[in-house]
Coordinates of C-alpha atoms in Angstrom, one line a residue:
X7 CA 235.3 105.3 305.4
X8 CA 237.7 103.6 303.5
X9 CA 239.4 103.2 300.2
X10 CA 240.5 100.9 297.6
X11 CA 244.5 99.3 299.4
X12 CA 245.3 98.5 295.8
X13 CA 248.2 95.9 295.5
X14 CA 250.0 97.4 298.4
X15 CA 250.7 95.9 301.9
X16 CA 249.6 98.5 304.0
X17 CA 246.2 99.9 303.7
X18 CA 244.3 103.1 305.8
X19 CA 240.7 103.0 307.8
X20 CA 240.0 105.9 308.6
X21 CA 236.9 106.3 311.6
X22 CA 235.4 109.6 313.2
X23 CA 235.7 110.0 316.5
X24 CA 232.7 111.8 318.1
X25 CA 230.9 111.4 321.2
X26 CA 227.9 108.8 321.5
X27 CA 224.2 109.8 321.1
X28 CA 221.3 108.8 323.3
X29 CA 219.3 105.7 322.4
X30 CA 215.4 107.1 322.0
X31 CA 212.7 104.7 323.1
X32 CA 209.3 106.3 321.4
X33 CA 207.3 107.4 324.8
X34 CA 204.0 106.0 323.0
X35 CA 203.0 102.9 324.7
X36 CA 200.6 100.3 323.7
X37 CA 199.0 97.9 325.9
X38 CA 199.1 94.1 324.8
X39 CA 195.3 93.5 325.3
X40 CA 194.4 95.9 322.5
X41 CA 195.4 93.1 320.8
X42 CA 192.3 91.1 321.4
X43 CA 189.6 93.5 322.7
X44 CA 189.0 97.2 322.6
X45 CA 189.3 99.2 325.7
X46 CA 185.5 99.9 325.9
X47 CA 185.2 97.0 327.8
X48 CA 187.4 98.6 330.7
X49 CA 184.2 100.6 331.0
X50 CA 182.5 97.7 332.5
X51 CA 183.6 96.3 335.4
X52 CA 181.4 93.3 335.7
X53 CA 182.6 92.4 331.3
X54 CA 186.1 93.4 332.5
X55 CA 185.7 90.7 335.6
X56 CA 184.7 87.9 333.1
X57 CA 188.3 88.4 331.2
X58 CA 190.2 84.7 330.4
X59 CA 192.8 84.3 333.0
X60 CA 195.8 85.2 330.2
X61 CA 194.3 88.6 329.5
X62 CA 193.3 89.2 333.0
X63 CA 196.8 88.8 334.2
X64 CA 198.1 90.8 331.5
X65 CA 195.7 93.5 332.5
X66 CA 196.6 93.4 336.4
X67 CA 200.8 93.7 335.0
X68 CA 200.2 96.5 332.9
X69 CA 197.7 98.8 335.2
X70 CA 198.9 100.9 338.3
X71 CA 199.6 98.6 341.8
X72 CA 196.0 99.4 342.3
X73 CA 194.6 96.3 340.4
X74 CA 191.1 96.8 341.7
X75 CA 190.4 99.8 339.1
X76 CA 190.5 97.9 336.0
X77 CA 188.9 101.0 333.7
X78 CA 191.3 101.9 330.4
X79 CA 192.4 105.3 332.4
X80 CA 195.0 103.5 334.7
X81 CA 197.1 103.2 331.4
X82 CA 197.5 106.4 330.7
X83 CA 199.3 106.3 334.5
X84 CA 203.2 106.2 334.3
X85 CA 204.8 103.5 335.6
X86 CA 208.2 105.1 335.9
X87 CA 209.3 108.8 335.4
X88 CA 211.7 108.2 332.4
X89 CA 208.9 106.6 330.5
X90 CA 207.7 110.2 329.4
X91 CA 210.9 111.1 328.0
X92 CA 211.5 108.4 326.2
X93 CA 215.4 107.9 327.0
X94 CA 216.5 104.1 327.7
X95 CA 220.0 104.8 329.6
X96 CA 221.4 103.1 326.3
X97 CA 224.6 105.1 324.3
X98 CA 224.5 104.9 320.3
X99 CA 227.9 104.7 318.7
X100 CA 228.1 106.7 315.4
X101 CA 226.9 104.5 312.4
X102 CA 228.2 106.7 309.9
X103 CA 230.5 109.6 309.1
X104 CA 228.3 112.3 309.6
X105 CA 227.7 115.8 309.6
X106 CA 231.0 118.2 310.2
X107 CA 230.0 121.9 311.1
X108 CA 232.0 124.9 311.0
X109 CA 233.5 125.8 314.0
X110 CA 233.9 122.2 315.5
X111 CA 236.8 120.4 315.8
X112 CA 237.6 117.3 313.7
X113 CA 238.6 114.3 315.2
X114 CA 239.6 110.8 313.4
X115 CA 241.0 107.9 314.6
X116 CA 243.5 106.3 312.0
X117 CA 244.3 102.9 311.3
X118 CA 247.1 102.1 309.0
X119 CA 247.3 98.0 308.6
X120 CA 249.4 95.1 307.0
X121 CA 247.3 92.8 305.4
X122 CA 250.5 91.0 304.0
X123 CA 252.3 88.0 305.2
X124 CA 255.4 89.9 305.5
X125 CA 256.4 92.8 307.6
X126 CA 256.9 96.2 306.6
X127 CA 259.5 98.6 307.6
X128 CA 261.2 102.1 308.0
X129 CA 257.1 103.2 307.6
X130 CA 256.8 107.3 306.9
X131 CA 253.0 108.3 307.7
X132 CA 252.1 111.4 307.0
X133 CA 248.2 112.8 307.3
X134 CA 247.3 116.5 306.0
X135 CA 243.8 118.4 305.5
X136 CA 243.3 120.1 302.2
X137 CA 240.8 123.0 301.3
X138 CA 240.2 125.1 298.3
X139 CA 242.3 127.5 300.2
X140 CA 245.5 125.5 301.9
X141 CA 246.9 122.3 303.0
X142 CA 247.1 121.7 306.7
X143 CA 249.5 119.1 307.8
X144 CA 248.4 117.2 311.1
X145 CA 251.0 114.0 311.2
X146 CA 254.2 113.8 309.8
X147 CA 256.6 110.7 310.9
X148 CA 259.5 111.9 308.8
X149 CA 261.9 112.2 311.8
X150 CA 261.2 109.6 313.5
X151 CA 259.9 106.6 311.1
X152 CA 257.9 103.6 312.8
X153 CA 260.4 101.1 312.4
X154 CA 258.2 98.3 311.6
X155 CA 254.3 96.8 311.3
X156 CA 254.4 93.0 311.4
X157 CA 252.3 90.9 309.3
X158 CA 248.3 91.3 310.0
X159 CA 249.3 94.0 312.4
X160 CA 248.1 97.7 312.4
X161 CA 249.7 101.4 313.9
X162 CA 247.4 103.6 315.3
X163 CA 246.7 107.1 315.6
X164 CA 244.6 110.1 316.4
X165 CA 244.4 113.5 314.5
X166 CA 242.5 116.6 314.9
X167 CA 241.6 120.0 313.1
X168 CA 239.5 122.5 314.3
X169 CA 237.5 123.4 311.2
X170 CA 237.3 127.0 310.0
X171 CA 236.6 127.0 306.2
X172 CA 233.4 125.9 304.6
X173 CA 232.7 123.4 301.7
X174 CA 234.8 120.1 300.5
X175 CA 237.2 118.8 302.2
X176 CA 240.3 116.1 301.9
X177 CA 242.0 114.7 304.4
X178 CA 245.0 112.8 302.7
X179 CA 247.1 109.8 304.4
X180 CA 250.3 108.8 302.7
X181 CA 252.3 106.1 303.9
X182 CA 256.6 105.4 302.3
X183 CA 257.2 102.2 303.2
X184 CA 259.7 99.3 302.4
X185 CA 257.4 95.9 301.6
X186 CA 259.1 92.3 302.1
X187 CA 261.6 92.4 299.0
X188 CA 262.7 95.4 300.2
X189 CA 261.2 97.8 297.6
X190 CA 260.3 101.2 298.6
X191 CA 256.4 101.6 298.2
X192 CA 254.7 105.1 298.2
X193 CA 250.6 104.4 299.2
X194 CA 248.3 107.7 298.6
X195 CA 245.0 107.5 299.9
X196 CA 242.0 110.2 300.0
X197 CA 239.1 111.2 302.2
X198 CA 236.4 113.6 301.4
X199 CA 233.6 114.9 303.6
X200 CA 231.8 118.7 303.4
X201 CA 232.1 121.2 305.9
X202 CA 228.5 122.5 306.3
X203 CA 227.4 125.8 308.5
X204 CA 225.5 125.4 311.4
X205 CA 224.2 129.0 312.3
X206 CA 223.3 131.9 310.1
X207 CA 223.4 135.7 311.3
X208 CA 221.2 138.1 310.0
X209 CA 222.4 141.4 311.3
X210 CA 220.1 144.4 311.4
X211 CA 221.7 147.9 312.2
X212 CA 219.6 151.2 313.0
X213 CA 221.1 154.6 314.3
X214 CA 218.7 156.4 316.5
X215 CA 220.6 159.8 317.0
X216 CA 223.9 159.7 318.8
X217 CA 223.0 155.8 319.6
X218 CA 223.5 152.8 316.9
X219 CA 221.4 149.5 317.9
X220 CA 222.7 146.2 316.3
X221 CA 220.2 143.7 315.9
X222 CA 221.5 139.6 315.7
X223 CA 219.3 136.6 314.8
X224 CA 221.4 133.5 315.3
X225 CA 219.7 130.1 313.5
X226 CA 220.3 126.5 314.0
X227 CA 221.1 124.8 310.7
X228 CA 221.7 121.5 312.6
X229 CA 220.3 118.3 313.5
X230 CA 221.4 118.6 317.2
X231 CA 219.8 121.3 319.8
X232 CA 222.6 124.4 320.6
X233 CA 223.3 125.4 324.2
X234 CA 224.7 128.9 323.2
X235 CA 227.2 129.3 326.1
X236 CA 228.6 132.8 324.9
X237 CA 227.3 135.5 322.4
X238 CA 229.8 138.6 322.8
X239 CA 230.1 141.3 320.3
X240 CA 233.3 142.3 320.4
X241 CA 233.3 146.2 319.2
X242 CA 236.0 148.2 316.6
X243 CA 238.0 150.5 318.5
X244 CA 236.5 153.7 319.7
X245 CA 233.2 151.9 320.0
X246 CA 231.2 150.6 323.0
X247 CA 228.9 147.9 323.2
X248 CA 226.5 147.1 326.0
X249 CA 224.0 144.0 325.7
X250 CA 220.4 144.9 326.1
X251 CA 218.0 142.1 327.7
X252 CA 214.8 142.3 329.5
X253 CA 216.0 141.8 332.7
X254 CA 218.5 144.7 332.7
X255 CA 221.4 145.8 330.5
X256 CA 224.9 143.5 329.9
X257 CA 228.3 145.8 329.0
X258 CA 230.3 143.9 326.9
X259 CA 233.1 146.0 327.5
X260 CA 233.0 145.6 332.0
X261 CA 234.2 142.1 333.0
X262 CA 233.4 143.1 336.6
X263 CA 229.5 143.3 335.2
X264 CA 229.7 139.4 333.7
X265 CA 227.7 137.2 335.8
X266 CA 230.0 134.5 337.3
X267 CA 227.5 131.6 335.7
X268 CA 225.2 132.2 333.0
X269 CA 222.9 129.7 332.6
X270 CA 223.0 128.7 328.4
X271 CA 220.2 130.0 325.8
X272 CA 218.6 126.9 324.1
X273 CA 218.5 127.3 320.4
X274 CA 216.5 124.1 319.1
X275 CA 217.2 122.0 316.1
X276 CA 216.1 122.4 312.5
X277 CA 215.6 126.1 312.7
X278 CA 215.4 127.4 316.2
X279 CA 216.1 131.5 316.1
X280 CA 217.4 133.4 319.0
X281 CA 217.1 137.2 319.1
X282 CA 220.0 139.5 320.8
X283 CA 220.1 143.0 321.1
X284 CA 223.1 145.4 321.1
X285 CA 223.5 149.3 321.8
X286 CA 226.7 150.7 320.4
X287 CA 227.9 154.4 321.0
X288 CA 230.9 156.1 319.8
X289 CA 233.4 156.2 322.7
X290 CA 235.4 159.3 323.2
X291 CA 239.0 158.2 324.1
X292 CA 241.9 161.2 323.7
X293 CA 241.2 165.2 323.1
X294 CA 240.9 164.5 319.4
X295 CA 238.1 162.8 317.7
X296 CA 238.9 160.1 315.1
X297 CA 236.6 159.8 311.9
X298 CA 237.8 157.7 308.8
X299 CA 236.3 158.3 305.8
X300 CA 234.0 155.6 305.0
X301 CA 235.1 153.7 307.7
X302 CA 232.0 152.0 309.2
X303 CA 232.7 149.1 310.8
X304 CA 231.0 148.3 314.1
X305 CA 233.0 144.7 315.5
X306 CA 232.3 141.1 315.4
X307 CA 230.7 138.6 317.0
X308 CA 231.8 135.8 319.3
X309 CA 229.7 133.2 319.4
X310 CA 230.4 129.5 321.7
X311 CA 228.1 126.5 321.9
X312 CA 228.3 122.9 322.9
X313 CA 225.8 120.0 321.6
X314 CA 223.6 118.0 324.0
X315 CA 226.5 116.3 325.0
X316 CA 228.6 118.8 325.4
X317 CA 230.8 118.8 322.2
X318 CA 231.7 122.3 321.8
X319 CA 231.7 125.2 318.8
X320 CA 233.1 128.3 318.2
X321 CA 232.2 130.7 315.6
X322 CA 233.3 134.5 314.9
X323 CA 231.7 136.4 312.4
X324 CA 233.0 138.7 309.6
X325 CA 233.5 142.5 310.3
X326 CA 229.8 143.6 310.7
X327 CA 229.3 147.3 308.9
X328 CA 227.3 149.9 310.0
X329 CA 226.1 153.0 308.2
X330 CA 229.0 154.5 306.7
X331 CA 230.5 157.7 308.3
X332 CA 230.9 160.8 306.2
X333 CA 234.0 162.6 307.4
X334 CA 233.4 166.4 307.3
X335 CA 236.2 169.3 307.4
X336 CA 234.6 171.7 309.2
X337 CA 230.9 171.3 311.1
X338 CA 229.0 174.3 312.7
X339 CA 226.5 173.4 315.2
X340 CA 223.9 175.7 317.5
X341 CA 225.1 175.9 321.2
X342 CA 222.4 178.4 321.8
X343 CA 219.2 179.8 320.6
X344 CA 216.7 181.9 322.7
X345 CA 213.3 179.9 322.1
X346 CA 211.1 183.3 322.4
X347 CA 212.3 186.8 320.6
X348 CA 210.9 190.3 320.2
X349 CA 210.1 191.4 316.6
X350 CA 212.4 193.9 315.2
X351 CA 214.2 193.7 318.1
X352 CA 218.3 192.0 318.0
X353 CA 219.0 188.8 319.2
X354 CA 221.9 186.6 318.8
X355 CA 222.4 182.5 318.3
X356 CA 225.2 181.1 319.6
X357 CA 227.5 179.0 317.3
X358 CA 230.2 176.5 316.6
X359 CA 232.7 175.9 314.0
X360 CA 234.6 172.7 315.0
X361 CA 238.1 171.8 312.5
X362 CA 237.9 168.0 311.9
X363 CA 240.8 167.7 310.0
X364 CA 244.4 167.3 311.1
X365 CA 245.3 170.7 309.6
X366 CA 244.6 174.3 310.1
X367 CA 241.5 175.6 308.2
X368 CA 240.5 179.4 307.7
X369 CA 239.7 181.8 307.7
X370 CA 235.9 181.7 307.3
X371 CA 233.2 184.3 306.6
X372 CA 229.2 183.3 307.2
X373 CA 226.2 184.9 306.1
X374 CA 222.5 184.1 305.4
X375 CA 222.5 182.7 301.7
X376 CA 219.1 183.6 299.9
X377 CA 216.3 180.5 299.0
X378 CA 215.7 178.9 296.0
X379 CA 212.2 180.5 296.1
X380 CA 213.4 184.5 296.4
X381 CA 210.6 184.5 299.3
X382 CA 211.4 187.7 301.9
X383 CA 213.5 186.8 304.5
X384 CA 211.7 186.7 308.3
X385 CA 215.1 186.6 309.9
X386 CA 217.7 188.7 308.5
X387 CA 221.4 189.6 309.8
X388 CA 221.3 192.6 311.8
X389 CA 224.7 194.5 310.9
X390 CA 227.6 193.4 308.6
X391 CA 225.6 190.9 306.4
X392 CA 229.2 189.0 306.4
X393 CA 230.7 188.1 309.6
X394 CA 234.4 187.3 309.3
X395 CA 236.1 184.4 311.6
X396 CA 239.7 183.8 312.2
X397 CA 241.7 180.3 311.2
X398 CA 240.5 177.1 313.3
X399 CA 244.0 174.8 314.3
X400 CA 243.5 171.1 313.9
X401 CA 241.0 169.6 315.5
X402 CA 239.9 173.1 317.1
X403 CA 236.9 175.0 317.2
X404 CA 235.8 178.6 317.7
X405 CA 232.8 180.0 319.0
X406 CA 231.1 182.9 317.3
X407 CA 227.7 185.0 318.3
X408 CA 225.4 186.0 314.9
X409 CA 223.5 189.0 315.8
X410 CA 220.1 188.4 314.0
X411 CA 216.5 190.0 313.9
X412 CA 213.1 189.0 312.7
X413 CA 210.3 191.2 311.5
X414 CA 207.1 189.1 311.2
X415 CA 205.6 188.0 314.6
X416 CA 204.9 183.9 314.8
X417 CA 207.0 180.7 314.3
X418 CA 209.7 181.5 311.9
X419 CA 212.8 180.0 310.7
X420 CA 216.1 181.5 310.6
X421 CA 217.3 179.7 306.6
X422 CA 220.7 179.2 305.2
X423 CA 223.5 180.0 308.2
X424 CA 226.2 179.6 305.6
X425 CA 230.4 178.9 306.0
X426 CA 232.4 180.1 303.3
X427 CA 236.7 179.0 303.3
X428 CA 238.5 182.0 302.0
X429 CA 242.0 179.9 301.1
X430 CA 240.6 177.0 299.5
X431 CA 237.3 179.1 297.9
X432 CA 235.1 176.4 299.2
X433 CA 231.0 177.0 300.3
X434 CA 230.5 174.2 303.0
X435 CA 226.6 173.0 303.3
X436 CA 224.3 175.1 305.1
X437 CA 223.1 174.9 308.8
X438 CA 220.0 173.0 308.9
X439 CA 216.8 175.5 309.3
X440 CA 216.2 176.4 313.0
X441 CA 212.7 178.2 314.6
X442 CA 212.4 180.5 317.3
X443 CA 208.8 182.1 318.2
X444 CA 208.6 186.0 317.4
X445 CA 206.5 188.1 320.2
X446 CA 205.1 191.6 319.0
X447 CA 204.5 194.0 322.2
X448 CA 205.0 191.3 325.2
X449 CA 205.7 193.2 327.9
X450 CA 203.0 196.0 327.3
X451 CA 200.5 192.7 327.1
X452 CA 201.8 191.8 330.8
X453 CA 201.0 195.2 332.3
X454 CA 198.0 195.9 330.9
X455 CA 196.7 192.1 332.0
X456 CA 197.9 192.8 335.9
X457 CA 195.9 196.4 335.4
X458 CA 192.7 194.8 334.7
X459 CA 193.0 192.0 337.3
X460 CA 193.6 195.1 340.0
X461 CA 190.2 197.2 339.3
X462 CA 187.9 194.1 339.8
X463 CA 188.9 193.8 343.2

């Protein structure tokens, strides 16, 4: 691409340098006698024998070395192995500008000539990118001037960019120069091509339990086929990924589990989606866990390709979020509950009440706080209907027994374990509803079932 020199001496060329494409033959071939008959006649040998001589020979250079079969199948034969694919051993150069991607780098030869009849001298080049966002410089011959282009002569030179921002760009060569009357001459001259994206990511993120699955479809936007040589999520700190694939599992995080040679993942032009699967668990480095409120971001990806002739790519993507974690100051959990009880007989549950915050909290008092519904209570507190518990430190927990008792027989559920902060006046959200079976008379139903089984004997 070029533009307009004006009345100046020197003017720029600017040319992209990229690497040759393959020259495409179209594997369809046609056979010249079509031409003159149709290729029923193949079908007869005795019609096919009476052939002029021009066609005949035609017909015995086209078919197989076997020229005695002269049926329209020996066609279909190949008469070399590349004729299938259609390649001709030729290089294309580039005929135009082309198509810039993110992540590639931009190379362009530049070509700054004198189509004067005088020479030009004490020549400041300088050659710069510009984007909505800044202005990179590539060349700048201030220091060290090129001291003169003669008449009809040219200077040469080769800049590159890797590209990382998306949209219109402006590559802009300026050249201060002093012309044959010895004037000093300032020559602007402007480029523009767009930066277009070659992939898309559509991230999916589920959290099964403890375990978060992240879910990347990667697309080809381009023209070209993509040998994806790496796709590595790169997790946020106190995360862990590991790869999942059908052959086995991939930790990201283990260099000494990366296969030496991994053989690339084909994703076609105009299109082509590729699928990869990540599981992601909270890692648990130091004695104190580390929850930010409404932090929930997961990592990014890394993603490497090169084009079918190996021009490489590199993309990373933006921070990709997850569902967003809801700090809490204090949690109680259930350590233990017995999975079969006696009716109107105690039994205790086994609890926790883990500090989260940085800071001592306490003390607490819990109790069983009533439905919405005012329907009797199975489960009831058996004693002090208010069991008081001492401060929790930072980042501490204690761990409490809750005498309980039930008095209807059947799957019941013990409602509304309640935590109550006595400094700071605060009700915390119930424990979710738990069940435990309740047995009426169990061990008399034991013995008299081994006293019937020993009078039939």
């Amino acid at each position: 691409m070029s533009s307009t020199p004006g009345t100046h001496s020197l003017a720029f060329r600017v040319m992209r340098l990229c690497r040759p494409s393959l020259h495409v033959d179209p594997p369809l071939r046609v056979d010249a006698t079509d031409l003159f008959i149709g290729e029923d006649i193949f079908d007869d040998p005795i019609a096919a024998s009476n052939l002029p001589p021009l066609i005949s020979s035609q017909v015995s250079t086209n078919t197989s070395t076997d020229s005695s079969d002269l049926t329209y199948r020996t066609r279909f034969l190949l008469q070399d192995p590349t004729d299938s694919i259609g390649l001709s051993g030729l290089l294309v150069l580039p005929q135009a500008f082309g198509a810039i991607y993110l992540g590639e780098t931009f190379c362009s030869y530049i070509s700054i000539n004198n189509s004067s009849n005088f020479e030009v001298r004490d020549v400041v080049i300088k050659a710069e990118i510009q984007t909505e966002k800044q202005r990179i410089l590539l060349l700048d011959t201030s220091k060290s001037p090129v001291e003169t282009i003669r008449a009809g002569g040219r200077y040469d030179f080769i800049v590159e960019h890797d590209v990382k921002e998306l949209g219109a760009h402006t590559l802009v060569c300026t050249a201060l120069y002093s012309d044959g009357d010895g004037d000093r001459k300032y020559l602007p001259q402007f480029f523009k091509f767009i930066v277009a994206n070659p992939l898309s990511v559509r991230t999916k993120v589920r959290v099964v339990k403890e375990t978060t699955f992240l879910e990347a479809c990667i697309e080809n936007h381009t023209k070209s086929n993509l040998h994806m040589d790496q796709v590595e999520f790169e997790p946020a700190h106190n995360w862990s990924a590991t790869m999942l694939k059908a052959d086995g599992l991939y930790s990201a995080n283990s260099s000494q589990t990366r296969e030496t040679f991994k053989p690339p993942v084909l994703i076609r032009s105009g299109g082509g989606v590729h699928n990869y699967l990540y599981q992601l668990t909270m890692s648990s480095q130091g004695s104190s866990p580390v929850k930010v409120q409404g932090s929930n971001g997961l990592g990014k990806l890394q993603i490497t390709w090169r084009t079918n002739l190996g021009e490489p790519g590199r993309l990373q993507t933006q921070q990709i979020l997850g569902t967003p974690i809801t700090s809490k100051k204090i949690e109680l959990n259930v350590v233990e509950i017995p999975s079969v009880v006696r009716v109107d007989r105690p039994f205790s549950v086994h609890l926790k009440l883990t500090n989260q915050t940085d800071r001592d909290q306490g003390p607490f008092e819990v109790w069983l706080s009533q439905n919405d519904s005012q329907e009797e209570k199975v489960v009831i507190i058996n004693g002090l209907q208010i069991m008081a518990l001492p401060q929790v430190e930072a980042f501490g927990s204690t761990d409490f027994q809750l005498n309980l008792i039930a008095t209807k027989l059947g799957v019941q559920r013990i409602t509304g374990i309640t935590v109550f902060d006595k400094v700071e006046n605060r009700t915390f959200e119930p424990l979710p509803d738990l069940e435990v079976c309740n047995l009426c008379y169990l061990s008399l139903l034991v013995r008299d079932n081994w006293q019937f089984k020993s009078s039939m004997f």
